[in-house]
Amino acid sequence: MKSKETTGSICVVPSIKVAGVHCGLKEKGKDLGLIFSETPTISAAVFTQNAIKAAPVIYDMRLMKKIPDIRAVIVNSGNANACNSNGFDAIDDVVNTLSKKLNIEKDQIFVASTGIIGEDLPSEKITTAIDELVYRLGSNKCDDFSEAILTTDTFTKQMALNCSFYGEEFNIGGVAKGAGMIHPNMATMLAFITTDINISHDMLDRALREAVDKSFNRISVDGDTSTNDTVFIMSTCQAKNEKITTENEIYRFFADQLIHICTHLAKMIVKDGEGATKTAEVVVVGAFSKKDAQLVARSVANSLLVKTAIFGEDPNWGRIVDAIGYSNAYFSVDRLKVFIGDELVYAYSKKVDFDKEKLKNYMKNDEIRILIDLGLGVYTYNMWFSDLSYDYVKINAEYHT
Amino acid sequence: MKSKETTGSICVVPSIKVAGVHCGLKEKGKDLGLIFSETPTISAAVFTQNAIKAAPVIYDMRLMKKIPDIRAVIVNSGNANACNSNGFDAIDDVVNTLSKKLNIEKDQIFVASTGIIGEDLPSEKITTAIDELVYRLGSNKCDDFSEAILTTDTFTKQMALNCSFYGEEFNIGGVAKGAGMIHPNMATMLAFITTDINISHDMLDRALREAVDKSFNRISVDGDTSTNDTVFIMSTCQAKNEKITTENEIYRFFADQLIHICTHLAKMIVKDGEGATKTAEVVVVGAFSKKDAQLVARSVANSLLVKTAIFGEDPNWGRIVDAIGYSNAYFSVDRLKVFIGDELVYAYSKKVDFDKEKLKNYMKNDEIRILIDLGLGVYTYNMWFSDLSYDYVKINAEYHT
């Protein structure tokens, strides 16, 4: 059992081809991406929990109910295709044109959009570019696809693993975009994962849900969730392993590798959070229930005062304790301990006399860890979050509709 | 029935004397305030809902259970007396010294603190200053008291009303501090209200709770609630009205005036929010339940993306709709309407073709109003909030423990 990081992102899976082009939805840069599988696939997806959903999310949710053989995933940036007047018509245009071009069924196409909300999607820009997009599948450039899905992101987010389970080889690749509005329950965040492991639809779906719960759902940049968030996985099932249909050992191994990729992509999203200068992790242990552990982690990860303190490199444990206090979690100050890095800073309702200089130096790191021990039970939860800088305000105040 | 705004803040009530001095808890400026009633009072208080409470909050909560005759309120800024090792000892020191000096019982003294969390309170600085503090009651300067309770506030917050109910005169005065960490359920926020209306303890308590619910609990600057929040009211009961013991007409009149003062103070706190350049009000109507109206208002008022859009003067209705979407409130996009100012910007799941220039000009105002009509029921809720500017980040990143 081993897994090894490699290059190639989602193209690490044989028979998966990708492309990315500029179709004019963004002023410059690639803004239209395509993933194409030359062989049949099974797939699963997790969508935004925002009650207001973009047209592509509603479209895909309906599509995925049929357990389709998805052969193409088309993604545009620059326009979210949400809260506008031509959402489904635009999708129909795109899907019609692409299905003819690729000679596949319309319901073999998965769609996703990210960008501005409330503007009609000029689908003719996409349909006009489809010839070139499909042509470019030949050169199969993962970087082009990764770039085409970005909005305010400053770098592409990709990862690939070659895995071996007692000699049975399989691959997993992933690509994501995030930057703004990142929050538990997923924000303007798209991720596409490919694999060739031989697995049933149900088990693939289960593995994806577990991985999303442990990764993308545990990140926070600014507390808002968007209308478009989607995590999609497709498998060609062409690896030589016996088909996974239960939670056996190879399933566990696969699921852990998937968690590894999703966690890596999620942390890259936090790192690229709008205006982020540092990333932080809050780890809650000793909670009486999972719910309590979550409440504490979310309260701390979403506290603007904690975020600005981390930006200011100040070990402000008072703001952490305050955020625990209003988390609505069950806890007792008489059992509560807080660590920043390895330093105990608060224990049993009182500040601890810690080494201030040491902690000040620790706060200069790019990654800060806060450990909270509620001292009550066995449940744990962790979250990754970014700091809050001047640039966050700049990016979001200057972004105009 | 009329009420008229006047000067004098909490000193508008005869026999209430106040003072404020510098005792050295802050580097400069007044940091210790005193309210003294020459005659007996009844009083009521509402405290922070943060599970971690500062020593003075725990002390006062115990005190108020006995329905005490509070004669003095002593407040310091510069140190929150929270999460430290000498909290109650420090209070004992202060209360012992002050009770001797004023010749009152120890349990006739209400205490409050605001400032940094986690540092021991150097109570000798306070006790040493008590002679001067009490001496200054003679000059009775409301501005001194109002200044002494400030932390990162940039201006004092005061209001007074002379009220007349069919010829029966009474007064209400209020003073508050806020600035950072302002959020529903009250943040590092202190408010002290005086009146001379003749009222029972129970009815005074009821009026205060209603007023706090409609004012201080409806403001949001950054989503954090603090360990020290307190709203206190005392009445000398010396007005000539027949004692209020039920919800009669004069009770309603008094309660409405109290709401008026509390709302005014709460809005001043938002206006003085750390780094605030504008204030905004979100009004939710047509909700199926009060809970749904609250959920929507809070989600919008706490959205960093909405706050930065208001700072950037951008009528970004998409961010408002997004925040409604993840509010967890019961609503339907097919009945939802959103107005910015008087302009309908979103209706029935689609953007409305509004006058962009007009709305751009509207966004330049100091006060922005967002109206959300859920179109489902009769419940309403409103909240006031500030925008999010570079200065918020600056103030909170540069504030060091």
mmCIF file of N, CA and C in Angstrom, chain A residues 49-52 83-85 117-119 181 222-227 274 303-306 308-309 311-319 321-322 324-326 331 333 336 346 349-351 356 360 388-390 392-394 396-401, chain B residues 49-52 83-85 117-119 181 221-227 274 303-306 308-309 311-319 321-322 324-326 331 333 336 346 349-351 356 360 388-390 392-394 396-401:
data_model
loop_
_atom_site.group_PDB
_atom_site.id
_atom_site.type_symbol
_atom_site.label_atom_id
_atom_site.label_comp_id
_atom_site.label_asym_id
_atom_site.label_seq_id
_atom_site.Cartn_x
_atom_site.Cartn_y
_atom_site.Cartn_z
ATOM 1 N N GLN A 49 -24.934 24.117 -0.381
ATOM 2 C CA GLN A 49 -26.106 24.028 0.490
ATOM 3 C C GLN A 49 -26.865 25.349 0.524
ATOM 4 N N ASN A 50 -26.401 26.329 -0.264
ATOM 5 C CA ASN A 50 -27.132 27.587 -0.350
ATOM 6 C C ASN A 50 -28.514 27.304 -0.956
ATOM 7 N N ALA A 51 -29.562 27.884 -0.334
ATOM 8 C CA ALA A 51 -30.923 27.635 -0.821
ATOM 9 C C ALA A 51 -31.131 28.243 -2.202
ATOM 10 N N ILE A 52 -30.347 29.275 -2.523
ATOM 11 C CA ILE A 52 -30.415 29.850 -3.864
ATOM 12 C C ILE A 52 -29.288 29.233 -4.676
ATOM 13 N N CYS A 83 -29.138 33.530 -10.889
ATOM 14 C CA CYS A 83 -30.050 34.662 -10.695
ATOM 15 C C CYS A 83 -30.167 35.524 -11.949
ATOM 16 N N ASN A 84 -30.210 34.908 -13.089
ATOM 17 C CA ASN A 84 -30.370 35.671 -14.335
ATOM 18 C C ASN A 84 -31.608 35.164 -15.065
ATOM 19 N N SER A 85 -31.830 35.646 -16.301
ATOM 20 C CA SER A 85 -33.084 35.280 -16.967
ATOM 21 C C SER A 85 -32.911 34.164 -17.995
ATOM 22 N N ILE A 117 -22.648 37.031 -10.469
ATOM 23 C CA ILE A 117 -24.040 36.608 -10.319
ATOM 24 C C ILE A 117 -24.957 37.632 -10.988
ATOM 25 N N GLY A 118 -26.031 37.166 -11.602
ATOM 26 C CA GLY A 118 -27.094 38.077 -12.034
ATOM 27 C C GLY A 118 -27.000 38.582 -13.457
ATOM 28 N N GLU A 119 -25.961 38.189 -14.166
ATOM 29 C CA GLU A 119 -25.861 38.586 -15.570
ATOM 30 C C GLU A 119 -26.264 37.402 -16.435
ATOM 31 N N MET A 181 -15.217 33.975 -0.773
ATOM 32 C CA MET A 181 -16.442 33.370 -0.264
ATOM 33 C C MET A 181 -16.274 31.911 0.171
ATOM 34 N N ASP A 222 -14.314 33.759 4.368
ATOM 35 C CA ASP A 222 -15.089 34.907 4.837
ATOM 36 C C ASP A 222 -16.511 34.604 5.295
ATOM 37 N N GLY A 223 -16.841 33.361 5.422
ATOM 38 C CA GLY A 223 -18.115 33.050 6.034
ATOM 39 C C GLY A 223 -19.308 33.013 5.095
ATOM 40 N N ASP A 224 -19.126 33.372 3.833
ATOM 41 C CA ASP A 224 -20.250 33.320 2.902
ATOM 42 C C ASP A 224 -20.205 32.033 2.077
ATOM 43 N N THR A 225 -21.350 31.465 1.784
ATOM 44 C CA THR A 225 -21.392 30.313 0.885
ATOM 45 C C THR A 225 -22.076 30.751 -0.398
ATOM 46 N N SER A 226 -21.670 30.163 -1.506
ATOM 47 C CA SER A 226 -22.144 30.690 -2.780
ATOM 48 C C SER A 226 -23.217 29.824 -3.406
ATOM 49 N N THR A 227 -23.712 30.300 -4.516
ATOM 50 C CA THR A 227 -24.803 29.649 -5.238
ATOM 51 C C THR A 227 -24.308 28.560 -6.179
ATOM 52 N N GLU A 274 -8.927 35.378 -0.642
ATOM 53 C CA GLU A 274 -8.764 36.768 -1.066
ATOM 54 C C GLU A 274 -8.002 37.560 -0.014
ATOM 55 N N SER A 303 -14.184 33.984 13.228
ATOM 56 C CA SER A 303 -14.098 35.230 13.992
ATOM 57 C C SER A 303 -13.198 36.235 13.280
ATOM 58 N N LEU A 304 -13.763 37.374 12.949
ATOM 59 C CA LEU A 304 -12.960 38.413 12.289
ATOM 60 C C LEU A 304 -11.852 38.888 13.196
ATOM 61 N N LEU A 305 -12.122 38.881 14.497
ATOM 62 C CA LEU A 305 -11.105 39.374 15.427
ATOM 63 C C LEU A 305 -9.937 38.402 15.518
ATOM 64 N N VAL A 306 -10.216 37.097 15.466
ATOM 65 C CA VAL A 306 -9.129 36.106 15.441
ATOM 66 C C VAL A 306 -8.363 36.242 14.125
ATOM 67 N N THR A 308 -8.036 38.859 12.114
ATOM 68 C CA THR A 308 -7.196 40.062 12.048
ATOM 69 C C THR A 308 -6.015 39.947 13.008
ATOM 70 N N ALA A 309 -6.203 39.279 14.150
ATOM 71 C CA ALA A 309 -5.082 39.082 15.084
ATOM 72 C C ALA A 309 -3.989 38.256 14.419
ATOM 73 N N PHE A 311 -3.423 38.045 11.189
ATOM 74 C CA PHE A 311 -2.794 38.953 10.215
ATOM 75 C C PHE A 311 -1.796 39.874 10.930
ATOM 76 N N GLY A 312 -2.173 40.363 12.098
ATOM 77 C CA GLY A 312 -1.310 41.262 12.863
ATOM 78 C C GLY A 312 -0.241 40.539 13.670
ATOM 79 N N GLU A 313 -0.167 39.213 13.524
ATOM 80 C CA GLU A 313 0.838 38.380 14.209
ATOM 81 C C GLU A 313 0.791 38.552 15.724
ATOM 82 N N ASP A 314 -0.412 38.655 16.242
ATOM 83 C CA ASP A 314 -0.596 38.844 17.677
ATOM 84 C C ASP A 314 -1.196 37.577 18.286
ATOM 85 N N PRO A 315 -0.557 36.974 19.282
ATOM 86 C CA PRO A 315 -1.108 35.764 19.905
ATOM 87 C C PRO A 315 -2.265 36.109 20.842
ATOM 88 N N ASN A 316 -3.335 36.631 20.269
ATOM 89 C CA ASN A 316 -4.436 37.182 21.046
ATOM 90 C C ASN A 316 -5.386 36.065 21.483
ATOM 91 N N TRP A 317 -4.991 35.342 22.524
ATOM 92 C CA TRP A 317 -5.788 34.214 23.014
ATOM 93 C C TRP A 317 -7.138 34.686 23.541
ATOM 94 N N GLY A 318 -7.223 35.945 23.975
ATOM 95 C CA GLY A 318 -8.498 36.474 24.496
ATOM 96 C C GLY A 318 -9.591 36.417 23.444
ATOM 97 N N ARG A 319 -9.233 36.716 22.193
ATOM 98 C CA ARG A 319 -10.232 36.666 21.109
ATOM 99 C C ARG A 319 -10.638 35.228 20.808
ATOM 100 N N VAL A 321 -10.665 32.747 23.077
ATOM 101 C CA VAL A 321 -11.522 32.356 24.203
ATOM 102 C C VAL A 321 -12.910 32.985 24.054
ATOM 103 N N ASP A 322 -12.934 34.234 23.620
ATOM 104 C CA ASP A 322 -14.201 34.925 23.399
ATOM 105 C C ASP A 322 -15.040 34.192 22.350
ATOM 106 N N ILE A 324 -14.855 31.045 21.506
ATOM 107 C CA ILE A 324 -15.336 29.790 22.104
ATOM 108 C C ILE A 324 -16.577 30.087 22.944
ATOM 109 N N GLY A 325 -16.509 31.203 23.649
ATOM 110 C CA GLY A 325 -17.598 31.584 24.554
ATOM 111 C C GLY A 325 -18.925 31.769 23.858
ATOM 112 N N TYR A 326 -18.916 32.374 22.668
ATOM 113 C CA TYR A 326 -20.201 32.608 22.001
ATOM 114 C C TYR A 326 -20.513 31.550 20.943
ATOM 115 N N PHE A 331 -19.489 23.431 26.902
ATOM 116 C CA PHE A 331 -18.130 23.342 27.446
ATOM 117 C C PHE A 331 -18.130 23.978 28.824
ATOM 118 N N VAL A 333 -15.532 26.361 31.331
ATOM 119 C CA VAL A 333 -14.254 27.077 31.408
ATOM 120 C C VAL A 333 -13.298 26.386 32.359
ATOM 121 N N LEU A 336 -11.370 23.926 30.174
ATOM 122 C CA LEU A 336 -10.920 24.421 28.868
ATOM 123 C C LEU A 336 -9.438 24.771 28.850
ATOM 124 N N TYR A 346 -3.956 29.399 27.823
ATOM 125 C CA TYR A 346 -5.144 29.607 28.669
ATOM 126 C C TYR A 346 -5.540 28.260 29.223
ATOM 127 N N SER A 349 -10.010 28.628 32.924
ATOM 128 C CA SER A 349 -10.601 29.954 33.124
ATOM 129 C C SER A 349 -9.584 31.068 33.334
ATOM 130 N N LYS A 350 -8.292 30.745 33.246
ATOM 131 C CA LYS A 350 -7.296 31.796 33.448
ATOM 132 C C LYS A 350 -6.213 31.769 32.385
ATOM 133 N N LYS A 351 -5.659 32.928 32.138
ATOM 134 C CA LYS A 351 -4.490 33.067 31.287
ATOM 135 C C LYS A 351 -3.321 32.310 31.902
ATOM 136 N N LYS A 356 6.190 34.923 26.122
ATOM 137 C CA LYS A 356 5.654 35.889 25.151
ATOM 138 C C LYS A 356 6.525 36.021 23.913
ATOM 139 N N LYS A 360 5.495 35.227 20.106
ATOM 140 C CA LYS A 360 5.569 36.302 19.114
ATOM 141 C C LYS A 360 6.308 35.826 17.870
ATOM 142 N N LEU A 388 -7.305 37.843 7.891
ATOM 143 C CA LEU A 388 -8.074 38.908 7.244
ATOM 144 C C LEU A 388 -7.174 40.125 7.115
ATOM 145 N N SER A 389 -6.894 40.497 5.881
ATOM 146 C CA SER A 389 -5.920 41.560 5.634
ATOM 147 C C SER A 389 -6.575 42.743 4.952
ATOM 148 N N TYR A 390 -5.818 43.821 4.832
ATOM 149 C CA TYR A 390 -6.298 44.979 4.069
ATOM 150 C C TYR A 390 -6.756 44.556 2.679
ATOM 151 N N TYR A 392 -8.097 41.866 1.619
ATOM 152 C CA TYR A 392 -9.433 41.280 1.539
ATOM 153 C C TYR A 392 -10.458 42.381 1.287
ATOM 154 N N VAL A 393 -10.359 43.438 2.084
ATOM 155 C CA VAL A 393 -11.295 44.556 1.946
ATOM 156 C C VAL A 393 -11.136 45.198 0.574
ATOM 157 N N LYS A 394 -9.882 45.385 0.165
ATOM 158 C CA LYS A 394 -9.598 46.028 -1.128
ATOM 159 C C LYS A 394 -10.250 45.248 -2.278
ATOM 160 N N ASN A 396 -12.640 43.070 -2.258
ATOM 161 C CA ASN A 396 -14.091 42.962 -2.225
ATOM 162 C C ASN A 396 -14.815 44.293 -2.288
ATOM 163 N N ALA A 397 -14.126 45.364 -1.947
ATOM 164 C CA ALA A 397 -14.751 46.681 -2.072
ATOM 165 C C ALA A 397 -14.592 47.196 -3.491
ATOM 166 N N GLU A 398 -13.499 46.805 -4.142
ATOM 167 C CA GLU A 398 -13.243 47.320 -5.492
ATOM 168 C C GLU A 398 -13.915 46.477 -6.576
ATOM 169 N N TYR A 399 -14.300 45.253 -6.216
ATOM 170 C CA TYR A 399 -15.003 44.382 -7.165
ATOM 171 C C TYR A 399 -16.379 44.973 -7.396
ATOM 172 N N HIS A 400 -16.678 45.382 -8.608
ATOM 173 C CA HIS A 400 -17.954 46.039 -8.837
ATOM 174 C C HIS A 400 -18.874 45.236 -9.727
ATOM 175 N N THR A 401 -20.155 45.355 -9.421
ATOM 176 C CA THR A 401 -21.156 44.689 -10.253
ATOM 177 C C THR A 401 -21.306 45.455 -11.555
ATOM 178 N N GLN B 49 -24.496 37.248 26.433
ATOM 179 C CA GLN B 49 -24.871 35.839 26.317
ATOM 180 C C GLN B 49 -23.651 34.967 26.050
ATOM 181 N N ASN B 50 -22.460 35.572 26.045
ATOM 182 C CA ASN B 50 -21.238 34.782 25.888
ATOM 183 C C ASN B 50 -21.106 33.860 27.097
ATOM 184 N N ALA B 51 -20.798 32.579 26.841
ATOM 185 C CA ALA B 51 -20.689 31.614 27.937
ATOM 186 C C ALA B 51 -19.506 31.936 28.835
ATOM 187 N N ILE B 52 -18.510 32.622 28.292
ATOM 188 C CA ILE B 52 -17.379 33.065 29.114
ATOM 189 C C ILE B 52 -17.646 34.504 29.507
ATOM 190 N N CYS B 83 -11.018 36.733 32.386
ATOM 191 C CA CYS B 83 -10.032 35.674 32.142
ATOM 192 C C CYS B 83 -8.693 36.004 32.788
ATOM 193 N N ASN B 84 -8.705 36.536 33.982
ATOM 194 C CA ASN B 84 -7.452 36.829 34.682
ATOM 195 C C ASN B 84 -7.469 36.119 36.032
ATOM 196 N N SER B 85 -6.479 36.390 36.878
ATOM 197 C CA SER B 85 -6.399 35.613 38.117
ATOM 198 C C SER B 85 -6.937 36.371 39.334
ATOM 199 N N ILE B 117 -8.633 41.824 27.598
ATOM 200 C CA ILE B 117 -8.967 40.589 28.303
ATOM 201 C C ILE B 117 -7.687 39.912 28.786
ATOM 202 N N GLY B 118 -7.715 39.303 29.961
ATOM 203 C CA GLY B 118 -6.630 38.414 30.370
ATOM 204 C C GLY B 118 -5.542 39.044 31.218
ATOM 205 N N GLU B 119 -5.641 40.326 31.458
ATOM 206 C CA GLU B 119 -4.666 40.973 32.337
ATOM 207 C C GLU B 119 -5.295 41.151 33.711
ATOM 208 N N MET B 181 -16.357 44.677 18.071
ATOM 209 C CA MET B 181 -17.019 43.463 18.473
ATOM 210 C C MET B 181 -18.520 43.620 18.685
ATOM 211 N N VAL B 221 -21.353 44.784 14.072
ATOM 212 C CA VAL B 221 -20.170 45.334 13.404
ATOM 213 C C VAL B 221 -19.301 44.211 12.875
ATOM 214 N N ASP B 222 -18.942 43.272 13.726
ATOM 215 C CA ASP B 222 -18.075 42.217 13.216
ATOM 216 C C ASP B 222 -18.438 40.801 13.636
ATOM 217 N N GLY B 223 -19.585 40.616 14.230
ATOM 218 C CA GLY B 223 -20.031 39.251 14.455
ATOM 219 C C GLY B 223 -19.536 38.613 15.746
ATOM 220 N N ASP B 224 -18.668 39.275 16.491
ATOM 221 C CA ASP B 224 -18.199 38.689 17.744
ATOM 222 C C ASP B 224 -18.963 39.281 18.927
ATOM 223 N N THR B 225 -19.250 38.467 19.937
ATOM 224 C CA THR B 225 -19.856 38.996 21.154
ATOM 225 C C THR B 225 -18.841 38.884 22.276
ATOM 226 N N SER B 226 -18.883 39.790 23.200
ATOM 227 C CA SER B 226 -17.803 39.855 24.179
ATOM 228 C C SER B 226 -18.203 39.286 25.520
ATOM 229 N N THR B 227 -17.222 39.245 26.400
ATOM 230 C CA THR B 227 -17.389 38.679 27.746
ATOM 231 C C THR B 227 -17.973 39.673 28.735
ATOM 232 N N GLU B 274 -15.679 50.010 14.529
ATOM 233 C CA GLU B 274 -14.259 50.133 14.185
ATOM 234 C C GLU B 274 -14.096 50.244 12.671
ATOM 235 N N SER B 303 -22.732 39.481 6.682
ATOM 236 C CA SER B 303 -21.970 39.055 5.499
ATOM 237 C C SER B 303 -20.831 40.033 5.213
ATOM 238 N N LEU B 304 -19.610 39.520 5.236
ATOM 239 C CA LEU B 304 -18.459 40.377 4.936
ATOM 240 C C LEU B 304 -18.532 40.906 3.514
ATOM 241 N N LEU B 305 -19.107 40.100 2.616
ATOM 242 C CA LEU B 305 -19.172 40.532 1.221
ATOM 243 C C LEU B 305 -20.175 41.668 1.047
ATOM 244 N N VAL B 306 -21.288 41.611 1.805
ATOM 245 C CA VAL B 306 -22.237 42.729 1.772
ATOM 246 C C VAL B 306 -21.591 43.969 2.387
ATOM 247 N N THR B 308 -18.384 44.774 2.658
ATOM 248 C CA THR B 308 -17.353 45.389 1.809
ATOM 249 C C THR B 308 -17.981 46.030 0.572
ATOM 250 N N ALA B 309 -19.080 45.458 0.075
ATOM 251 C CA ALA B 309 -19.765 46.072 -1.075
ATOM 252 C C ALA B 309 -20.290 47.455 -0.687
ATOM 253 N N PHE B 311 -19.068 49.396 1.670
ATOM 254 C CA PHE B 311 -17.867 50.247 1.751
ATOM 255 C C PHE B 311 -17.458 50.699 0.343
ATOM 256 N N GLY B 312 -17.518 49.785 -0.613
ATOM 257 C CA GLY B 312 -17.126 50.095 -1.992
ATOM 258 C C GLY B 312 -18.210 50.806 -2.787
ATOM 259 N N GLU B 313 -19.335 51.114 -2.120
ATOM 260 C CA GLU B 313 -20.461 51.833 -2.740
ATOM 261 C C GLU B 313 -20.998 51.112 -3.978
ATOM 262 N N ASP B 314 -21.031 49.804 -3.893
ATOM 263 C CA ASP B 314 -21.491 48.991 -5.010
ATOM 264 C C ASP B 314 -22.841 48.366 -4.668
ATOM 265 N N PRO B 315 -23.880 48.600 -5.461
ATOM 266 C CA PRO B 315 -25.196 48.007 -5.170
ATOM 267 C C PRO B 315 -25.213 46.525 -5.534
ATOM 268 N N ASN B 316 -24.405 45.742 -4.835
ATOM 269 C CA ASN B 316 -24.177 44.339 -5.189
ATOM 270 C C ASN B 316 -25.287 43.467 -4.623
ATOM 271 N N TRP B 317 -26.433 43.467 -5.307
ATOM 272 C CA TRP B 317 -27.594 42.705 -4.836
ATOM 273 C C TRP B 317 -27.291 41.201 -4.841
ATOM 274 N N GLY B 318 -26.366 40.759 -5.681
ATOM 275 C CA GLY B 318 -26.029 39.327 -5.747
ATOM 276 C C GLY B 318 -25.527 38.815 -4.402
ATOM 277 N N ARG B 319 -24.705 39.643 -3.727
ATOM 278 C CA ARG B 319 -24.199 39.224 -2.417
ATOM 279 C C ARG B 319 -25.309 39.186 -1.374
ATOM 280 N N VAL B 321 -28.534 38.518 -2.053
ATOM 281 C CA VAL B 321 -29.318 37.323 -2.380
ATOM 282 C C VAL B 321 -28.578 36.064 -1.912
ATOM 283 N N ASP B 322 -27.272 36.050 -2.098
ATOM 284 C CA ASP B 322 -26.456 34.932 -1.655
ATOM 285 C C ASP B 322 -26.568 34.743 -0.135
ATOM 286 N N ILE B 324 -29.003 35.711 1.799
ATOM 287 C CA ILE B 324 -30.348 35.199 2.097
ATOM 288 C C ILE B 324 -30.350 33.681 1.873
ATOM 289 N N GLY B 325 -29.690 33.271 0.800
ATOM 290 C CA GLY B 325 -29.671 31.857 0.422
ATOM 291 C C GLY B 325 -29.081 30.949 1.484
ATOM 292 N N TYR B 326 -28.010 31.394 2.149
ATOM 293 C CA TYR B 326 -27.401 30.512 3.154
ATOM 294 C C TYR B 326 -27.836 30.852 4.576
ATOM 295 N N PHE B 331 -37.803 30.295 2.986
ATOM 296 C CA PHE B 331 -38.239 31.273 1.984
ATOM 297 C C PHE B 331 -38.286 30.596 0.625
ATOM 298 N N VAL B 333 -37.516 31.487 -3.547
ATOM 299 C CA VAL B 333 -37.020 32.504 -4.488
ATOM 300 C C VAL B 333 -38.147 33.027 -5.358
ATOM 301 N N LEU B 336 -39.516 36.034 -3.434
ATOM 302 C CA LEU B 336 -38.523 36.924 -2.833
ATOM 303 C C LEU B 336 -38.334 38.211 -3.634
ATOM 304 N N TYR B 346 -34.168 42.906 -7.314
ATOM 305 C CA TYR B 346 -34.271 41.451 -7.527
ATOM 306 C C TYR B 346 -35.695 41.040 -7.199
ATOM 307 N N SER B 349 -36.654 35.390 -8.237
ATOM 308 C CA SER B 349 -35.515 34.606 -8.707
ATOM 309 C C SER B 349 -34.703 35.272 -9.810
ATOM 310 N N LYS B 350 -35.057 36.498 -10.180
ATOM 311 C CA LYS B 350 -34.299 37.161 -11.246
ATOM 312 C C LYS B 350 -33.943 38.594 -10.894
ATOM 313 N N LYS B 351 -32.836 39.024 -11.434
ATOM 314 C CA LYS B 351 -32.421 40.412 -11.364
ATOM 315 C C LYS B 351 -33.470 41.293 -12.031
ATOM 316 N N LYS B 356 -29.320 51.894 -12.950
ATOM 317 C CA LYS B 356 -27.988 51.716 -12.365
ATOM 318 C C LYS B 356 -27.391 53.025 -11.862
ATOM 319 N N LYS B 360 -26.292 53.867 -8.090
ATOM 320 C CA LYS B 360 -24.895 54.202 -7.803
ATOM 321 C C LYS B 360 -24.817 55.458 -6.953
ATOM 322 N N LEU B 388 -17.453 47.387 6.068
ATOM 323 C CA LEU B 388 -16.151 46.841 6.459
ATOM 324 C C LEU B 388 -15.084 47.529 5.620
ATOM 325 N N SER B 389 -14.228 48.279 6.294
ATOM 326 C CA SER B 389 -13.249 49.100 5.583
ATOM 327 C C SER B 389 -11.838 48.648 5.895
ATOM 328 N N TYR B 390 -10.880 49.233 5.193
ATOM 329 C CA TYR B 390 -9.468 48.973 5.502
ATOM 330 C C TYR B 390 -9.189 49.231 6.980
ATOM 331 N N TYR B 392 -11.001 48.857 9.583
ATOM 332 C CA TYR B 392 -11.369 47.787 10.517
ATOM 333 C C TYR B 392 -10.198 46.833 10.680
ATOM 334 N N VAL B 393 -9.623 46.445 9.554
ATOM 335 C CA VAL B 393 -8.489 45.514 9.595
ATOM 336 C C VAL B 393 -7.315 46.161 10.319
ATOM 337 N N LYS B 394 -7.069 47.424 9.989
ATOM 338 C CA LYS B 394 -5.938 48.146 10.589
ATOM 339 C C LYS B 394 -6.071 48.172 12.123
ATOM 340 N N ASN B 396 -7.830 46.349 14.113
ATOM 341 C CA ASN B 396 -7.823 45.054 14.799
ATOM 342 C C ASN B 396 -6.549 44.252 14.595
ATOM 343 N N ALA B 397 -5.797 44.572 13.557
ATOM 344 C CA ALA B 397 -4.522 43.886 13.366
ATOM 345 C C ALA B 397 -3.438 44.586 14.187
ATOM 346 N N GLU B 398 -3.592 45.881 14.374
ATOM 347 C CA GLU B 398 -2.552 46.622 15.095
ATOM 348 C C GLU B 398 -2.769 46.620 16.599
ATOM 349 N N TYR B 399 -3.984 46.291 17.032
ATOM 350 C CA TYR B 399 -4.271 46.210 18.474
ATOM 351 C C TYR B 399 -3.533 44.999 19.016
ATOM 352 N N HIS B 400 -2.608 45.198 19.916
ATOM 353 C CA HIS B 400 -1.809 44.072 20.392
ATOM 354 C C HIS B 400 -2.060 43.757 21.850
ATOM 355 N N THR B 401 -1.984 42.446 22.131
ATOM 356 C CA THR B 401 -2.133 41.998 23.513
ATOM 357 C C THR B 401 -0.859 42.325 24.271
#
